[in-house]
Amino acid sequence: MAARGHVQDPNDRRLRPIYDYLDNGNNKMAIQQADKLLKKHKDLHCAKVLKAIGLQRTAKQDEAFTLAQEVAVLEPTDDNSLQALTILYREMHRPELVTKLYEAAVRKVPTSEEYHSHLFMAYARVGEYKKMQQAGMALYKIVPKNPYYFWSVMSLVMQAISAQDEKLSQTMFLPLAERMVEKMVKEEKIEAEAEVQLYFMILERLGKYVEALEVVQGPLGEKLTSELQSRENKCMMLYRRLERWAECNALSCKLLLKNPDDWQFYLLYFDSLFHLIDQSWTPPQEGTHSAEGEVHSSISQALSFMEDRIATEEAKESKHLRGPYLARLELIRRLRERSCPEAQQLGEPLELMFQFFVKYGDKPCCITDLKIFLDLLKPDQHVQFINRLMEAVPLGAPGEDGVAFPGDTRALQRHLCVTQLSRSLGQQHALNTQGKLGLIKELKAHYRHGLQFGKSCLKTELQFSDMYCLMAAHVYIDLWLETGDQNMLWQSLGLLEEGLSHSSSNAQLKLLLLLLYCRLGAFEPVVDLYSSLDAKHVQHDTIGYLLTRYAESLGQFAAASQSCNFSLRFFHSNQKDTSEYVIQAYKYGAFEKIPEFIAFRNRLDHSLHFAQVRTERMLLDLFLEADISSPLEESVKLMSLCPEEDDILWDSLRDNRDLTVLVSWNPKDRQLNEEHKQRSLEEDTLWLRLRSLTLRLIGCISALTHHTSRNSEKTTENGVAAKPSSLRSLLSQLENTLNQATQFTEKQLQHQYPFVGPVPSRLAQALSSGCCQCQLSSLQLPLHLQELEAAGLDESTALQTQISNLFKSLAVQLQDMLEKCKGDPLEVKDSQSTTQHFLLENLVYFVETVCIVLWVSNYCGSVLRPLKSSLQKKKKKKKEASTVTVVTALISPESRFMQCSWRECGSVFVYVLICLSHTAAGALSLSGVQQQLAEETFTKTAMDKVQSSYLRSLQEIGELLKKRADTLKSLKI
């Protein structure tokens, strides 16, 4: 109920039912209620807007926009109407209209603090930083509050950050922002920590590190209290940039005395120490060493400092910190890099790492701690090191199979750590086939024994022995890669499925399963696996490529559509959500976060994965939907595709993939390196260029077809419309990119990515299938027809022959592509099952090529039909044999080509049906293989999933081929 003395606006009571209907999702009732209210109160603007919201949510966008504009032109100033219009424009993705709304409101009510602040936030949503600065100052003049003043200052900083001209940023925007803050400092009006943070940010961006240091160390720095050691961290950063190594060293010493486990301060301590040594720095004879206290400028002082830290830890009875022990190993590494003999004084790395293992071996962090220092060991020490560690692992007596098991989880963790270190040192990779099979048997025994310790675990908790299962799967994969025996891959899948049945929340098991199924060409089980990962926010960009890379290429078109939509929803919502983050940052004074939010949005907007998904989704929609019954030009129009404009900023593309998301214990020579990452980025970019150019050329074909059909009654004698200027340019770019891709792929054959590294793009298989060259040939036909118009029929015999030969060549290329599609995706011979998933990819490329040839042929038909009619009229008037010969040369090959294309498409459809029957029939013979291969039912489960996925892929490919075959029949000249 309303408080006593408060007079409720009667309109609020009238509007309440409409609000309730909208909140509950009952949009139709909201529209009806709004109509009833408007009959009684025609001037109730808010009711109109609420009706528009209901219309917007029922997919009547045009009506909603018209109704909203009727209210907007009246420039309302009541809160209900303004807020409702703001909500509507946001749902329409038209935030720029909100600014116009509040600009009008501010003009009518110039003293309203609320309207001015809403106007500022509206500008923030669209990134109008200059107008934000002006709005902030106008607001400060009306209500002189510090936050409003600093909103204006921050807007100046954002103008500097977003300015294309760095000189303008450094000479105008940032100096002006600095003067504005200095004015408040002189007047002693600085009140909040956020204001000091903003001042620091401005000085830092101007490169005035000395002044920034004075701010942090002065009275204003006392306001920096929200973060632990905020002042110290800022001082440390500034000392590094100013190269004041003495102060940096002294401060890091002080901070390490307070927190001996902070790794970043150890690194700063070592960096500053060796800089001082290189500079031959000596402390002054009188006074303190530096403003921060005593400085360590020699190796002996560093050794003494490290010994003191370790002695302090050794004196503790409990809660020993790992930092000092790891810092000692780091110091040894740095001393060795500089060939300093003092490294020996700290001890032998093998012994120090053994001592560390004794202290922390029962903790999961031990493996990650020691792994980075394994390079300190000599190659001939590897076996000795592992044997030494095994001595510190408490195991029980060996069983019948000769395997000794740990008695509790702490012993299990120690044994697991040693096993992981053994693989990281390359000992597992050095084993022969029998040795690896024996290792797998031992790892599986340890895994199954360790399950007893996790019987009381919740479903969301991981089993203690999961890493044994994962490592055994990796060894199976090693054997598969080395021997080519695909039975090893089936065994790996079975083991991972078993592991997932006991530990359903283990992301690493799911990720490796996902990757293996994709490598086998089975996409159906991947959808559920990825969904169960429950990826959050930015993970859709960093690991989403694992899903979208394989969806369409394996013939799972429906799943591919859903996967692309899922990713695109994230990217599109990011663009809207980031604006809200920026607004909240302004409201709460978190100014230092605003550039981070903007940079994050730009990073996602320029994501390579975003560009790939956007392009592939449009191509997929065209391949699935664009048909004679649903013309290509309509589909292209709905996509707002403009062939002349390249909407991908190639120079700004960001590779946001997390290529290290899968756990790996590979030795250094088998690990992912920067060269692999760079090659993968180049490969994916080349493939994206090919797809983007193909998409734009399809848009060109659409424009040509639309133009030709629209002007069919007003054609020239040859019946050909003027060619778009972009067609020749796009074809040239596609040809050049295809040549680059071919050269890259030839080089790439000599270099392979690590199995847990980047997934190969579709480039190599697409080139191998012949689809790229075939698509290029077909897309060149419209250009030749345009050239035919310019030359004239009577003078273009050679060109007509060229077009005729091109049609014949296309038929031959389609036949070659068909040959590469023949085979069984899942073949069983002599109790050995072999997958040939590349056949699925070849089939998909064939379908895509047929679709493109179909669209080109449809365009050619629209050109040749009036041409044929024109020549038949000439034939009646002039019985010229030469002209008839030219017509026959031009038209007949195209007709034969269409018949050939239909036959090829039909034969592939029949072939797909045969594959379906073979794959289904193969289930009987496959069950025999499963009995021989699988010790458990999990391998059979994996095989069933692969077979089911193949059937689904072939079914979807077959349906699309049948659809295209029916379309080809209807094409006539």
Short mmCIF file of N, CA and C in Angstrom, two decimals, residues 14 21 194 354 376 517 519 636 773 787 813 885:
data_model
loop_
_atom_site.label_atom_id
_atom_site.label_comp_id
_atom_site.label_asym_id
_atom_site.label_seq_id
_atom_site.Cartn_x
_atom_site.Cartn_y
_atom_site.Cartn_z
N ARG A 14 -4.26 2.37 -13.58
CA ARG A 14 -4.84 1.92 -14.85
C ARG A 14 -3.84 1.06 -15.66
N TYR A 21 0.62 -8.25 -17.28
CA TYR A 21 0.55 -9.17 -18.43
C TYR A 21 1.90 -9.26 -19.15
N ALA A 194 37.62 6.29 -6.09
CA ALA A 194 37.45 6.20 -7.55
C ALA A 194 38.04 7.43 -8.24
N PHE A 354 62.97 -33.36 -4.91
CA PHE A 354 62.56 -34.51 -4.11
C PHE A 354 62.05 -34.06 -2.74
N LEU A 376 65.45 -28.27 -15.26
CA LEU A 376 66.67 -28.17 -14.44
C LEU A 376 67.37 -29.52 -14.31
N TYR A 517 35.52 -38.13 -30.72
CA TYR A 517 34.34 -38.37 -31.55
C TYR A 517 34.39 -37.52 -32.82
N ARG A 519 37.09 -36.42 -34.30
CA ARG A 519 38.13 -36.96 -35.19
C ARG A 519 37.62 -38.21 -35.93
N VAL A 636 18.98 -14.12 -49.62
CA VAL A 636 20.07 -13.15 -49.48
C VAL A 636 19.55 -11.82 -48.94
N GLN A 773 37.83 -25.67 -56.33
CA GLN A 773 38.09 -25.38 -57.74
C GLN A 773 36.81 -25.48 -58.56
N GLU A 787 30.68 -10.98 -70.44
CA GLU A 787 31.62 -10.66 -71.52
C GLU A 787 31.00 -10.94 -72.89
N GLN A 813 34.28 -32.25 -63.38
CA GLN A 813 34.70 -32.01 -62.00
C GLN A 813 33.71 -32.60 -61.00
N THR A 885 24.41 -22.50 -85.83
CA THR A 885 25.52 -23.26 -85.26
C THR A 885 25.98 -22.64 -83.94
#
